[in-house]
Structure formats: structure tokens, C-alpha cells
Coordinates of C-alpha atoms in Angstrom, one line a residue:
M222 CA 16.2 -23.3 -16.0
S223 CA 15.8 -20.8 -13.5
K224 CA 14.3 -21.6 -9.8
S225 CA 10.9 -21.8 -9.4
I226 CA 8.9 -19.1 -7.0
L227 CA 7.2 -21.7 -4.8
S228 CA 9.5 -24.9 -2.8
K229 CA 8.0 -28.0 -1.7
G230 CA 6.1 -27.8 1.3
Q231 CA 5.4 -24.3 1.6
I232 CA 2.3 -22.9 2.7
I233 CA -0.2 -20.7 0.3
D234 CA -2.8 -18.6 2.0
N235 CA -2.7 -21.0 5.0
K236 CA -5.0 -23.5 2.9
Y237 CA -2.6 -25.2 0.6
S238 CA 0.9 -27.1 0.8
V239 CA 3.0 -27.5 -2.3
S240 CA 3.6 -31.1 -2.8
F241 CA 6.0 -30.3 -6.3
F242 CA 6.5 -27.7 -9.2
L243 CA 5.3 -29.2 -12.3
K244 CA 6.2 -26.6 -15.0
K245 CA 7.1 -22.8 -16.0
G246 CA 5.7 -20.1 -18.9
S247 CA 6.3 -17.2 -19.8
Y248 CA 4.0 -15.4 -17.4
A249 CA 2.8 -18.1 -14.8
E250 CA 4.2 -21.7 -12.9
T251 CA 2.2 -24.4 -12.2
Y252 CA 2.5 -27.0 -9.2
R253 CA 1.0 -30.0 -7.6
V254 CA -0.6 -28.9 -4.0
Q255 CA -2.5 -30.6 -1.5
N256 CA -5.7 -28.8 0.3
Q257 CA -6.4 -29.0 3.8
A258 CA -8.3 -32.0 3.4
N259 CA -4.9 -33.4 1.9
E260 CA -6.9 -33.8 -1.7
A261 CA -4.5 -33.1 -4.7
K262 CA -5.4 -29.9 -6.8
F263 CA -3.8 -28.0 -9.8
L264 CA -2.5 -24.3 -8.5
K265 CA -1.6 -21.6 -11.1
L266 CA 0.8 -19.0 -9.6
F267 CA 0.7 -15.8 -11.9
D268 CA 3.4 -12.9 -12.0
F269 CA 1.4 -9.5 -12.5
A270 CA 4.3 -8.0 -13.7
K271 CA 4.4 -10.4 -16.7
L272 CA 1.2 -10.2 -17.6
H273 CA 0.3 -8.4 -20.8
R274 CA -2.3 -5.7 -20.3
T275 CA -4.7 -7.9 -22.2
Q276 CA -4.6 -10.4 -19.8
F277 CA -6.7 -8.1 -17.4
T278 CA -9.9 -7.0 -17.1
E279 CA -11.1 -3.4 -17.0
S280 CA -11.1 -3.5 -13.4
G281 CA -8.1 -4.5 -13.3
E282 CA -8.4 -8.5 -12.3
I283 CA -6.4 -11.3 -14.4
L284 CA -9.0 -12.2 -17.4
E285 CA -8.2 -16.0 -17.1
I286 CA -9.3 -16.2 -13.2
E287 CA -12.1 -14.6 -13.9
M288 CA -13.4 -16.8 -16.7
L289 CA -12.6 -20.1 -14.6
K290 CA -14.6 -18.8 -12.1
Q291 CA -17.8 -18.4 -14.2
I292 CA -17.5 -22.0 -16.0
K293 CA -18.6 -25.6 -14.9
H294 CA -18.8 -28.3 -17.1
S295 CA -17.5 -32.0 -17.5
N296 CA -15.1 -31.4 -20.2
L297 CA -13.6 -28.5 -18.7
V298 CA -11.1 -27.8 -15.7
K299 CA -12.7 -26.6 -12.6
Y300 CA -12.3 -23.7 -10.6
N301 CA -11.6 -24.5 -6.3
D302 CA -10.5 -21.0 -5.5
S303 CA -7.8 -18.0 -6.0
G304 CA -6.3 -15.2 -4.2
N305 CA -3.2 -13.1 -4.3
I306 CA 0.0 -13.1 -2.1
I307 CA 2.9 -11.3 -1.8
I308 CA 6.5 -13.0 -1.6
D309 CA 9.8 -11.1 -1.5
N310 CA 7.8 -8.2 -2.4
Q311 CA 6.7 -9.9 -5.3
K312 CA 2.8 -9.4 -6.2
L313 CA 1.4 -12.6 -7.5
A314 CA -2.0 -14.3 -7.9
F315 CA -3.1 -18.0 -8.2
V316 CA -5.8 -20.1 -9.3
V317 CA -6.7 -23.7 -7.8
L318 CA -8.2 -26.0 -9.9
D319 CA -9.3 -29.9 -9.6
F320 CA -6.1 -32.2 -10.3
I321 CA -6.8 -33.9 -13.3
S322 CA -5.8 -37.6 -12.6
G323 CA -4.4 -38.8 -16.1
E324 CA -2.7 -37.2 -19.0
T325 CA -2.4 -34.1 -21.7
L326 CA -3.4 -35.2 -25.1
T327 CA 0.2 -34.6 -26.7
D328 CA 1.5 -37.4 -23.8
K329 CA -0.8 -39.7 -25.5
M330 CA -0.2 -38.6 -29.3
K331 CA 3.3 -39.4 -28.6
R332 CA 2.4 -42.9 -27.5
E333 CA 0.0 -43.8 -30.0
N334 CA 1.1 -41.3 -32.9
T335 CA -2.3 -42.0 -34.6
F336 CA -5.8 -42.9 -33.3
N337 CA -8.6 -44.9 -34.8
S338 CA -11.5 -43.2 -36.3
Y339 CA -13.8 -43.8 -33.4
E340 CA -11.5 -42.7 -30.7
A341 CA -10.5 -39.5 -32.5
K342 CA -14.2 -38.9 -33.1
N343 CA -15.1 -39.2 -29.5
I344 CA -12.2 -36.8 -28.5
I345 CA -13.5 -34.3 -30.9
L346 CA -16.8 -34.5 -29.7
S347 CA -16.0 -34.0 -26.1
I348 CA -13.9 -30.8 -26.9
L349 CA -16.8 -29.6 -28.7
N350 CA -19.4 -29.9 -26.0
G351 CA -16.7 -27.7 -23.8
L352 CA -16.6 -24.7 -26.8
N353 CA -20.4 -25.4 -27.2
Y354 CA -20.3 -24.5 -23.3
L355 CA -18.0 -21.6 -23.5
H356 CA -19.5 -20.3 -26.8
N357 CA -22.7 -20.0 -25.2
K358 CA -21.0 -17.7 -22.3
Q359 CA -19.4 -15.4 -25.2
I360 CA -16.3 -17.2 -24.4
I361 CA -13.5 -18.1 -27.0
H362 CA -10.8 -20.3 -26.1
N363 CA -8.1 -18.9 -28.7
D364 CA -5.9 -21.8 -28.0
I365 CA -7.5 -25.3 -28.5
T366 CA -4.3 -27.8 -29.1
N367 CA -3.3 -31.2 -28.0
Q368 CA -1.2 -29.5 -25.1
N369 CA -4.3 -27.7 -23.4
V370 CA -6.2 -31.3 -23.6
M371 CA -6.4 -33.5 -20.6
L372 CA -7.4 -36.6 -20.7
D373 CA -9.0 -37.7 -17.1
L374 CA -8.4 -41.0 -16.0
S375 CA -9.7 -41.6 -12.8
G376 CA -12.9 -43.6 -14.0
N377 CA -13.5 -46.6 -16.5
V378 CA -13.7 -44.2 -19.5
A379 CA -11.3 -41.3 -20.6
I380 CA -12.3 -37.6 -20.5
S381 CA -11.3 -34.9 -22.4
K382 CA -10.8 -32.0 -20.7
I383 CA -10.0 -28.7 -21.9
I384 CA -7.7 -26.6 -19.6
D385 CA -5.4 -23.4 -19.6
F386 CA -7.5 -20.6 -20.5
G387 CA -4.6 -18.1 -20.7
Y388 CA -5.6 -16.7 -24.8
A389 CA -9.2 -17.0 -23.6
R390 CA -11.0 -13.7 -24.6
Y391 CA -14.9 -12.6 -24.3
L392 CA -16.5 -12.3 -28.1
Q393 CA -16.9 -8.6 -27.3
Q394 CA -13.3 -8.0 -26.7
S395 CA -12.5 -9.7 -30.5
N396 CA -12.2 -6.4 -32.0
K397 CA -9.4 -5.1 -29.4
E398 CA -6.0 -5.9 -29.2
F399 CA -5.3 -9.9 -29.0
L400 CA -1.3 -11.1 -27.9
K401 CA -0.8 -13.7 -30.1
D402 CA 2.8 -14.3 -29.4
G403 CA 3.5 -18.2 -27.8
L404 CA 0.3 -19.5 -29.9
N405 CA 0.9 -23.2 -31.7
F406 CA 0.8 -21.8 -35.3
F407 CA -0.4 -25.4 -36.6
Y408 CA -3.8 -24.9 -34.8
T409 CA -4.5 -20.8 -35.0
A410 CA -7.0 -19.8 -37.7
N411 CA -5.6 -17.5 -40.6
E412 CA -7.6 -14.7 -39.4
T413 CA -5.6 -15.2 -35.8
F414 CA -2.2 -14.5 -37.5
N415 CA -3.7 -10.6 -37.8
K416 CA -5.0 -11.0 -34.3
V417 CA -8.2 -11.3 -35.0
F418 CA -10.4 -14.1 -33.1
S419 CA -14.2 -15.6 -33.4
F420 CA -16.1 -18.6 -32.6
Q421 CA -14.8 -20.1 -35.7
S422 CA -10.9 -19.8 -34.9
D423 CA -11.8 -22.3 -32.2
I424 CA -13.5 -24.0 -35.0
Y425 CA -10.5 -24.0 -36.9
S426 CA -8.2 -25.2 -33.9
V427 CA -10.4 -28.4 -33.4
G428 CA -10.5 -29.0 -37.4
A429 CA -6.5 -28.8 -37.3
L430 CA -6.5 -31.4 -33.4
Y431 CA -8.9 -33.9 -35.4
Y432 CA -6.5 -34.1 -38.5
H433 CA -3.6 -34.2 -36.3
L434 CA -5.4 -37.3 -34.3
L435 CA -6.1 -39.2 -37.3
T436 CA -2.8 -38.3 -39.7
G437 CA -0.2 -37.7 -36.7
L438 CA 1.0 -34.5 -37.8
S439 CA -0.5 -31.3 -37.7
P440 CA -2.5 -30.0 -40.9
Y441 CA 0.3 -28.2 -43.8
F442 CA 2.8 -29.2 -41.6
I443 CA 6.1 -27.5 -42.1
E444 CA 9.5 -27.6 -40.1
I445 CA 9.5 -24.4 -38.7
S446 CA 13.2 -24.2 -37.1
K447 CA 14.8 -22.5 -39.9
Y448 CA 12.4 -19.7 -39.3
K449 CA 12.6 -19.2 -35.5
S450 CA 14.4 -15.9 -36.1
D451 CA 12.2 -14.5 -38.6
K452 CA 8.6 -15.0 -37.6
I453 CA 7.0 -12.8 -40.1
Q454 CA 8.4 -14.9 -42.7
L455 CA 6.9 -17.7 -40.9
E456 CA 3.7 -16.5 -41.0
E457 CA 4.0 -16.5 -44.4
V458 CA 5.4 -19.9 -45.3
I459 CA 2.7 -21.2 -43.1
L460 CA -0.5 -19.1 -45.0
D461 CA 1.1 -20.2 -48.1
E462 CA 1.5 -23.9 -47.0
R463 CA -2.4 -23.1 -47.1
K464 CA -3.0 -22.6 -50.3
K465 CA -2.1 -26.5 -51.2
P466 CA -4.9 -29.2 -51.2
L467 CA -4.8 -30.7 -47.7
K468 CA -3.7 -34.5 -47.8
F469 CA -5.4 -37.5 -46.3
S470 CA -4.8 -41.4 -46.1
D471 CA -7.0 -43.3 -47.8
K472 CA -7.8 -45.0 -44.3
I473 CA -10.0 -41.7 -43.6
D474 CA -13.4 -41.8 -44.5
E475 CA -14.8 -39.4 -47.1
Q476 CA -17.3 -37.3 -44.7
T477 CA -14.4 -37.2 -42.1
Q478 CA -12.4 -35.7 -44.8
N479 CA -14.9 -33.1 -45.9
I480 CA -16.0 -32.4 -42.1
I481 CA -12.1 -31.4 -41.7
R482 CA -12.0 -29.5 -44.4
K483 CA -14.7 -27.5 -43.4
A484 CA -13.3 -26.8 -39.9
L485 CA -10.3 -25.8 -42.0
Q486 CA -11.6 -23.3 -44.5
P487 CA -9.2 -20.1 -45.0
K488 CA -12.2 -17.7 -44.4
A489 CA -14.2 -17.7 -41.2
E490 CA -17.4 -17.4 -42.4
H491 CA -16.7 -20.6 -44.7
R492 CA -16.6 -22.5 -41.5
F493 CA -19.6 -24.4 -40.0
K494 CA -21.1 -21.3 -38.5
S495 CA -21.5 -22.7 -35.0
V496 CA -19.6 -25.4 -32.8
K497 CA -23.4 -27.0 -32.3
E498 CA -23.4 -27.4 -36.3
F499 CA -20.0 -29.2 -36.2
I500 CA -21.5 -31.7 -33.5
Q501 CA -24.6 -32.0 -35.9
T502 CA -22.7 -33.0 -38.8
L503 CA -19.9 -35.3 -36.8
N504 CA -23.3 -37.2 -35.6
G505 CA -24.9 -37.3 -39.2
E506 CA -27.4 -35.3 -38.1
L507 CA -26.3 -32.6 -41.0
E508 CA -24.6 -32.9 -44.5
V509 CA -21.2 -31.4 -45.2
E510 CA -22.3 -28.6 -46.8
L511 CA -18.1 -27.5 -48.7
S512 CA -19.8 -25.8 -51.6
I513 CA -19.2 -22.2 -51.3
P514 CA -22.5 -20.1 -52.5
E515 CA -21.4 -18.4 -55.8
E516 CA -20.8 -14.8 -55.9
K517 CA -22.2 -12.0 -57.6
V518 CA -19.6 -9.6 -59.1
A519 CA -18.7 -6.7 -56.5
K520 CA -20.4 -3.7 -57.3
I521 CA -18.3 -1.0 -55.6
Q522 CA -19.7 1.8 -53.7
S523 CA -16.6 2.9 -51.5
K524 CA -16.3 6.7 -53.3
E525 CA -16.1 9.3 -50.8
N526 CA -14.9 13.0 -51.2
K527 CA -12.3 12.9 -47.9
K528 CA -12.8 16.6 -45.7
G529 CA -10.8 16.9 -43.3
K530 CA -7.5 18.5 -41.6
G531 CA -5.3 16.4 -43.6
F532 CA -1.9 15.9 -42.8
A533 CA -2.1 18.5 -39.9
S534 CA -4.0 15.5 -38.2
I535 CA -0.8 13.6 -38.3
A536 CA 1.6 14.1 -35.1
G537 CA 5.4 14.5 -36.5
M538 CA 6.2 12.4 -39.5
Q539 CA 7.3 15.8 -41.0
E540 CA 9.9 14.1 -43.2
L541 CA 7.6 11.6 -44.6
K542 CA 4.8 14.3 -45.1
N543 CA 7.3 16.2 -46.9
T544 CA 8.3 13.4 -49.7
I545 CA 4.6 12.8 -50.1
Q546 CA 3.8 16.7 -50.7
L547 CA 6.9 17.5 -53.2
D548 CA 6.8 13.8 -55.0
V549 CA 2.9 13.0 -54.8
I550 CA 0.8 15.7 -53.8
D551 CA 2.2 18.6 -56.0
A552 CA 2.8 15.9 -59.1
L553 CA -0.7 15.2 -59.1
N554 CA -1.8 18.7 -58.5
E555 CA 0.8 20.8 -61.0
K556 CA 0.8 18.1 -63.9
D557 CA 1.4 20.5 -66.4
R558 CA 4.6 22.1 -64.0
Y559 CA 6.1 18.7 -63.9
A560 CA 5.5 17.8 -67.3
E561 CA 7.9 21.0 -68.4
Y562 CA 10.6 19.2 -66.1
G563 CA 9.9 16.4 -68.1
L564 CA 9.0 14.1 -64.9
T565 CA 5.9 11.7 -65.1
I566 CA 2.6 11.4 -63.1
P567 CA 3.4 8.8 -60.7
N568 CA 0.9 5.7 -60.7
G569 CA 1.1 4.8 -57.4
M570 CA 2.7 4.1 -54.0
L571 CA 3.3 1.0 -51.4
L572 CA 2.8 2.0 -47.8
Y573 CA 4.3 -0.5 -45.7
G574 CA 5.4 -1.4 -41.9
P575 CA 4.6 -2.9 -38.5
P576 CA 0.8 -3.2 -37.6
G577 CA -0.5 -0.3 -35.9
C578 CA 1.5 2.8 -37.6
G579 CA -1.0 3.9 -38.8
K580 CA -0.5 3.1 -42.8
T581 CA -4.4 3.5 -43.3
F582 CA -4.6 6.8 -41.5
F583 CA -2.0 8.4 -43.0
A584 CA -3.5 7.4 -46.5
E585 CA -6.8 8.7 -45.6
K586 CA -5.2 12.2 -44.5
M587 CA -3.4 12.5 -47.7
A588 CA -6.9 11.7 -49.6
E589 CA -8.2 14.9 -47.1
E590 CA -4.7 16.8 -48.2
I591 CA -5.6 16.6 -51.8
G592 CA -9.4 16.5 -51.8
F593 CA -9.1 13.8 -54.5
N594 CA -12.1 11.2 -54.5
F595 CA -11.5 8.5 -52.4
Y596 CA -12.2 4.8 -52.9
Q597 CA -10.6 2.1 -49.7
I598 CA -11.1 -1.4 -50.8
K599 CA -10.2 -4.7 -49.3
P600 CA -8.9 -7.9 -51.1
S601 CA -12.4 -9.3 -49.9
D602 CA -14.6 -6.4 -51.3
I603 CA -13.4 -7.6 -54.7
Q604 CA -12.2 -11.2 -54.6
S605 CA -14.1 -14.5 -55.5
K606 CA -13.7 -18.0 -55.5
F607 CA -15.0 -18.1 -59.2
V608 CA -13.2 -18.0 -62.0
N609 CA -13.3 -14.3 -64.3
A610 CA -15.1 -12.7 -61.0
S611 CA -12.3 -10.9 -59.3
Q612 CA -10.7 -9.5 -62.7
E613 CA -14.0 -8.2 -63.4
N614 CA -14.1 -6.9 -59.6
I615 CA -10.8 -5.2 -60.6
K616 CA -12.2 -3.9 -63.9
N617 CA -15.1 -2.3 -62.4
L618 CA -13.3 -0.4 -59.3
F619 CA -10.7 1.2 -61.9
D620 CA -13.8 2.0 -64.3
E621 CA -15.7 3.7 -61.6
A622 CA -12.4 6.0 -60.5
K623 CA -11.7 6.8 -64.0
Q624 CA -15.2 8.2 -64.3
N625 CA -15.2 10.0 -60.7
A626 CA -11.3 11.2 -61.3
P627 CA -9.4 12.6 -60.2
S628 CA -9.5 9.6 -57.7
I629 CA -7.4 7.5 -55.2
I630 CA -8.2 4.0 -54.6
L631 CA -6.5 2.7 -51.3
I632 CA -6.2 -1.1 -51.3
D633 CA -5.6 -2.6 -47.5
E634 CA -4.0 -5.8 -47.5
L635 CA -2.5 -5.6 -50.6
D636 CA -0.6 -8.7 -50.6
A637 CA -3.6 -10.7 -50.4
L638 CA -5.1 -9.0 -53.8
V639 CA -2.0 -9.6 -55.5
P640 CA 0.4 -12.3 -54.4
N641 CA 3.7 -13.3 -55.7
R642 CA 2.9 -15.1 -59.1
D643 CA 6.0 -17.0 -58.9
T644 CA 4.8 -18.7 -55.5
S645 CA 4.6 -22.1 -56.5
N646 CA 1.1 -22.6 -55.0
I647 CA -0.6 -19.5 -56.2
S648 CA -4.2 -20.6 -57.6
H649 CA -4.9 -19.8 -61.5
M650 CA -7.8 -17.5 -60.3
N651 CA -5.4 -15.4 -58.3
T652 CA -3.0 -15.1 -61.1
S653 CA -5.4 -13.9 -63.7
A654 CA -6.0 -11.4 -60.7
V655 CA -3.1 -10.3 -60.7
N656 CA -2.4 -9.9 -64.2
E657 CA -5.8 -7.7 -64.3
F658 CA -4.6 -5.5 -61.8
L659 CA -1.2 -5.1 -63.7
A660 CA -3.0 -4.1 -66.7
Q661 CA -5.3 -1.6 -65.1
M662 CA -2.2 -0.1 -63.3
N663 CA -0.6 0.6 -67.0
N664 CA -0.8 4.8 -66.7
C665 CA -3.6 5.0 -64.5
G666 CA -1.9 8.3 -63.7
D667 CA -3.1 9.5 -67.0
D668 CA -6.7 8.5 -66.0
G669 CA -6.6 10.6 -62.9
I670 CA -6.4 7.5 -60.8
F671 CA -3.7 7.1 -58.0
I672 CA -3.0 4.2 -56.2
I673 CA -2.2 3.5 -52.9
G674 CA -1.4 0.1 -51.5
A675 CA -0.8 -0.7 -47.5
T676 CA 0.3 -3.9 -46.4
N677 CA 2.2 -5.6 -43.5
R678 CA 3.8 -8.3 -45.8
P679 CA 5.7 -6.5 -48.7
N680 CA 8.0 -9.7 -49.7
A681 CA 4.7 -11.0 -50.5
I682 CA 3.2 -8.8 -53.1
D683 CA 3.9 -9.9 -56.8
P684 CA 7.2 -7.7 -57.7
A685 CA 5.8 -6.3 -61.2
I686 CA 3.1 -4.3 -59.0
L687 CA 6.2 -2.8 -57.6
R688 CA 8.4 -1.8 -60.7
S689 CA 8.4 1.7 -62.1
G690 CA 5.5 2.9 -63.8
R691 CA 2.9 1.1 -61.3
L692 CA 3.7 1.3 -57.4
D693 CA 7.2 2.9 -57.6
K694 CA 6.9 5.1 -54.9
H695 CA 7.8 2.6 -51.6
L696 CA 7.7 4.4 -48.4
Y697 CA 8.0 3.0 -45.2
L698 CA 6.2 3.5 -42.1
A699 CA 8.4 3.0 -39.0
P700 CA 7.1 3.4 -35.5
P701 CA 6.6 7.0 -34.5
D702 CA 10.0 8.9 -34.2
F703 CA 10.6 11.3 -30.6
E704 CA 8.4 14.0 -31.8
A705 CA 6.2 12.0 -33.2
R706 CA 5.5 10.2 -30.1
K707 CA 5.8 14.0 -28.1
L708 CA 3.0 15.3 -30.4
M709 CA 0.7 11.8 -30.0
F710 CA 0.4 12.3 -26.2
E711 CA -0.3 15.6 -26.4
L712 CA -2.9 15.1 -29.0
Y713 CA -4.5 12.4 -26.9
L714 CA -4.4 13.8 -23.5
K715 CA -4.6 18.0 -24.0
K716 CA -8.4 17.8 -23.6
R717 CA -8.1 15.6 -20.7
P718 CA -7.8 16.5 -17.0
T719 CA -4.1 16.6 -17.1
E720 CA -1.7 17.6 -14.2
I721 CA -0.4 21.3 -14.9
G722 CA 3.0 21.1 -17.1
L723 CA 2.7 17.4 -18.2
N724 CA 6.2 16.8 -19.6
Y725 CA 5.2 15.4 -22.7
E726 CA 8.9 14.7 -23.7
E727 CA 9.8 12.2 -21.0
L728 CA 6.5 10.1 -22.1
A729 CA 8.0 10.2 -25.5
K730 CA 11.5 9.2 -24.2
A731 CA 9.6 6.1 -22.5
T732 CA 8.2 4.6 -25.7
E733 CA 10.7 4.1 -27.8
N734 CA 9.5 1.4 -30.7
Y735 CA 5.8 1.9 -29.5
V736 CA 3.7 2.2 -32.4
S737 CA 1.1 4.6 -32.6
S738 CA -2.0 2.4 -31.7
D739 CA 0.1 1.8 -28.8
I740 CA 0.7 5.6 -27.7
K741 CA -3.2 5.4 -27.7
F742 CA -3.6 2.7 -25.7
L743 CA -1.1 4.0 -22.9
C744 CA -3.4 7.0 -22.9
D745 CA -6.6 5.5 -22.5
E746 CA -5.0 3.4 -19.7
A747 CA -3.6 6.1 -18.2
S748 CA -7.1 8.1 -18.3
R749 CA -9.1 4.7 -16.7
K750 CA -6.5 4.5 -13.6
A751 CA -6.4 8.5 -12.7
L752 CA -10.1 8.0 -13.1
K753 CA -10.4 5.5 -10.5
D754 CA -8.4 7.2 -8.1
N755 CA -10.5 10.4 -8.9
L756 CA -6.9 11.9 -9.5
R757 CA -5.5 14.1 -12.9
I758 CA -3.3 12.3 -14.9
T759 CA -0.2 12.6 -14.0
K760 CA 3.7 12.1 -15.2
T761 CA 4.1 9.1 -12.7
I762 CA 0.5 7.5 -13.9
V763 CA 1.4 7.5 -17.1
L764 CA 5.1 6.3 -16.4
E765 CA 3.9 3.5 -14.3
T766 CA 1.3 2.7 -17.2
I767 CA 4.1 2.3 -19.8
R768 CA 6.2 0.4 -17.3
S769 CA 3.3 -2.2 -17.0
N770 CA 2.4 -2.0 -20.9
K771 CA 5.5 -3.6 -23.4
P772 CA 5.1 -2.5 -27.2
S773 CA 2.5 -4.9 -28.8
I774 CA 5.4 -4.7 -31.5
S775 CA 8.5 -7.2 -30.3
L776 CA 11.8 -5.7 -31.0
Q777 CA 12.7 -9.1 -32.8
E778 CA 9.8 -8.0 -35.7
L779 CA 10.9 -4.6 -35.8
N780 CA 14.3 -5.5 -36.5
S781 CA 12.6 -8.3 -39.1
Y782 CA 10.7 -5.4 -40.8
L783 CA 14.1 -3.7 -40.9
I784 CA 15.3 -6.1 -42.8
V785 CA 12.6 -6.1 -45.4
K786 CA 12.9 -2.6 -45.6
A787 CA 16.7 -3.1 -46.2
K788 CA 15.3 -5.9 -49.3
M789 CA 13.1 -3.3 -50.4
E790 CA 15.5 -0.4 -51.1
G791 CA 18.4 -2.6 -52.1
K792 CA 20.8 -2.3 -49.2
N793 CA 22.9 -5.0 -47.2
N794 CA 21.7 -6.2 -43.9
N795 CA 24.9 -5.4 -42.3
N796 CA 23.9 -1.5 -42.6
I797 CA 20.5 -2.1 -40.9
D798 CA 20.3 0.8 -37.8
K799 CA 18.4 -1.9 -35.5
P800 CA 16.1 -0.8 -33.3
K801 CA 17.0 0.0 -29.6
I802 CA 14.8 -1.2 -26.5
G803 CA 13.2 1.9 -24.7
F804 CA 13.2 2.9 -21.4

């Protein structure tokens, strides 16, 4: 274990004396300290260099500290003080919090394993009261777990307090990039796996904790050690596990079971609408409503004739553009000529790769390039909870696309619509939807319909979809290459006040393994820095921004995608050219 930054007896900001080191995290360390009145306090020490860009406010302050300054509630850790210090030329920030005399909920659970219904309910109500306060301030905690709940034992009654706001975000940030690395998968809502969070994400986490307190295990628990080297597969396994019925002990009453089931609904909109509703239901003021209103068969109204610059809007990726042009666009536009050579018209293709690499954007630009009517569909647009409705929605989609042919249908998150039917826990309704999709895809090219499926999880798609005659073109969208990155920097910065002769090649060299969305973010961040200092955007500013912001997709995740790509292409894993770290 590496040495802690602070040592016993060290004085911080002339006010706090370090008593002892507590623990070390990925970007911060915690200590017990004493103030000038000899009162025990917690001190959390942040290393600026290790913080992710999403952990700062727009003005450059540490988001966690700024949030802690705003909150004051009996079920939340209490802010005392904060500041910045420099130790050994290292810029650090600290926040001082009330010392909580007690233990974490994890410690208590290790001793007692399970809790009786009365004690579990009181703990959950305390946590919900704290969350209700946070949500009223538009703050989402994002990391409610047994490790982040302290039991204050200083009084006659234990008081539960939510601690650690490292993943907390404001509601208005929910559509921005979110760093999910380090979250406890068993407490994480389905949507958060895709870096989406909301008030309902916190509700899911509380439901998971409630289940854990009563049963001694996290909901949908699996042994994860064998998946640690492949985070993508781990996420897939966990999400698949959640398709199974939730198991309860006979000792847990039906009302409590239904409350937990509602909190753990896969779709956010089917959970409690608010923490207040969760509290009222726990207190018996409201009945649990588990039923989901019957859905009407969706009418597909996404047709659009795409107009724009087409592939000219895409920086780099020339080899991929050429492949699409020859194998797909020319084949669709020159059917007779291709038929003369005995070449069939393709039905569709699969675009797959890491998030942020522009799969949807690429598909849209392809639609512009070819000029077909364009349908952009998500699984939620056509999926239904009720038997036969999903199949009818799929049929309606293809019927309309046929009537408006030539058409392109882009299906985002294809894996959610047509999951592998060989998976043991797939529902009958999903199996029927896959069958309907297969039937509609057969020879749809002859009807003037071309399908584009986009996914981050190609190995979760039913293999029959990917066979010849269906989505037989499989194209991997990797992070942008050197030329693409150079053109992206030029594209994003050329209309901004940059220094004369800005060297885009150096910027491209410094951003290997950064995805397209990262490049856009870096340009925006560098622009904010220059604006704040009333300067032109210089190479130095951009390079400093790059050094301060790691790629959103880790090297390990990229390697996982290369393994998937090798499998899709039938290659041996040993022949994979793994990405190198940039800079």
C-alpha cells in the first residue's frame, strides 16, 4: 500500500491536526483530525491531478465540496470547512466534516448478516429522508450503498447518515458525461450502466439496499471475480441476471416484497415517481402500484428525408467511408449494375464499437449521403410489455418504411430489441419479437429497405440477426485514428479564436484512444479556459486540457472491444493489436 500524503501530527491550514489515516481512494484520502477545540473531525483530502473532469464545476471548483457546502440535514454528513493546500508542489483540496461516532452499515451487516423488518425499514426511511432533502435541492447522490451509510451511535438511537458525495451530480447534469467507474454494480440502476442517472437511479439503489438488509445478499447477486478482466461482459451478465424473477424469503411480507420490486424495476419510469412516494408507501399511506398501464401499439412516426453534407461532415475515417460507398451505397443506388455481376442487394449492416465513437452520427450521415427516407428508432419506441404488441410495432415499422421506400431504418441499441434467444432467461415476448424482426428482415432489401443496427454490445445480439442475408455487414467503429483526430480538432476549433498556426497534428498525437465525443469535450474545455483568461486558444492550453482529462473509455474497455471485434471477425485473440496509451 502506498504511503499516505499526510502524517500523524501534521497541521493542516493552521487549524487541524492529523490524528490518523483512515483510507485511500482513487482520487482522495480520508483522515481523522482534531480542530483547535480538540473536537474530532473527518478530513477528506483531494488530489486535483487524479480528479476526473466531471468532478469539477464549470468554474473549476470541486463539485463534491460545493455540494457539501449547500446541505444540512440530520441524515446527511455535515460540512464544516474546506480549502486548498500545497504539499511537495502537489495541489490538494480538503473538506472537513463532522466526525460520526459509529460504524458503516457494511460493518454492521458483516456482523448481523440480515436485519429484521422493523430495523431495516427504519434505516431505509432515514436514508430516504436524506435523499428527499437532496432531491429537493436537485442533487442526485448516485452511490447509495451500505458502504456509504454511517450509523451515528453517539445518542440513544442509531441515526443513519448518507456520506461520500463523490459521484453526486445535479439533475441538470444528467445528460452530460458521467464517470461510472468504481460504482457498486449491484446497487447501480440499469440506466446508469449507460451513464444515465436521475432521481429514479437513487430509488433503485435504495431498493437494492433494502433487499440486501433483509436477505443478506445484494439483489440479483452473482459471483463477479471471474469477470473482473472484462467489464463489458460483467455488465451484460448482471443485466441478464436482472431479467430473472427476484427471489424473497417467506419471512418477508408481500407488501415489503412489492415495495422492493417496484424500486428495482428495470425501467426508471416504472419505479416510484419520487422519494416522497417511496416514503409514503413504506409508511402505508399509499398502496404499491406494480402494474404498468397497458401500452397501445406504437405508431412509427420517425420518417425524415435526411438533408446535409453526408460523409463530408465526418472527419477522417476514409477507409470506412470507402467500404460503405462500395459495398452499400453504390449497391443500393445501382441495383441493376450490381445484379449484372451477380451481386445481391444488402439488407443491412451492424455498426458496433465503444460509446462515443459516433455510430449514430455515422448512420445519419450515411442517410444524407444516399438520400433515402430515414427512420431512427430506439427499442423503447416499439417494445411492449404485452404479448404480440412488440411484434405488431415491428410489422408497422417495416410496412411504413416499405410504403416510403427507399428507406433506411436505424435501430439504436439493437441488442435491447433482439437479444440472443439462446440466453436461458430471455422472455417469451422477447423471443417473439426477435422472430418477427427476422421475418421482416428477410429480403427487405428487395422492398427498398436497408437496416442499420447500432450497438455497444454486439455479442448480446441474437446470432440469427447477424447472418448472411440479414445484417451481414459488420463494421467496427473504433476511436478516431490520427488523421480523424487532427481533422476533428480543426473542425471544432477553426471558427474559434485560436492562435495563428495552431498545430493540430500535435493535438492529434496527444489524444490516442480518445473517442469522438472526448475530442469535442476537450475543445470546449480549452475554449472555456481561454475565455476565462481572455486569451486566444493556444496549443499549450489545449495540451494542458488533454493532460487533465483522461479518455472516457479506458484502455481495458478498448481491449475488451477488440476481443469482441476479433470474435466477430473470427480471429484469434492472440492476433489482436491492442491500443497503446496516448501522449
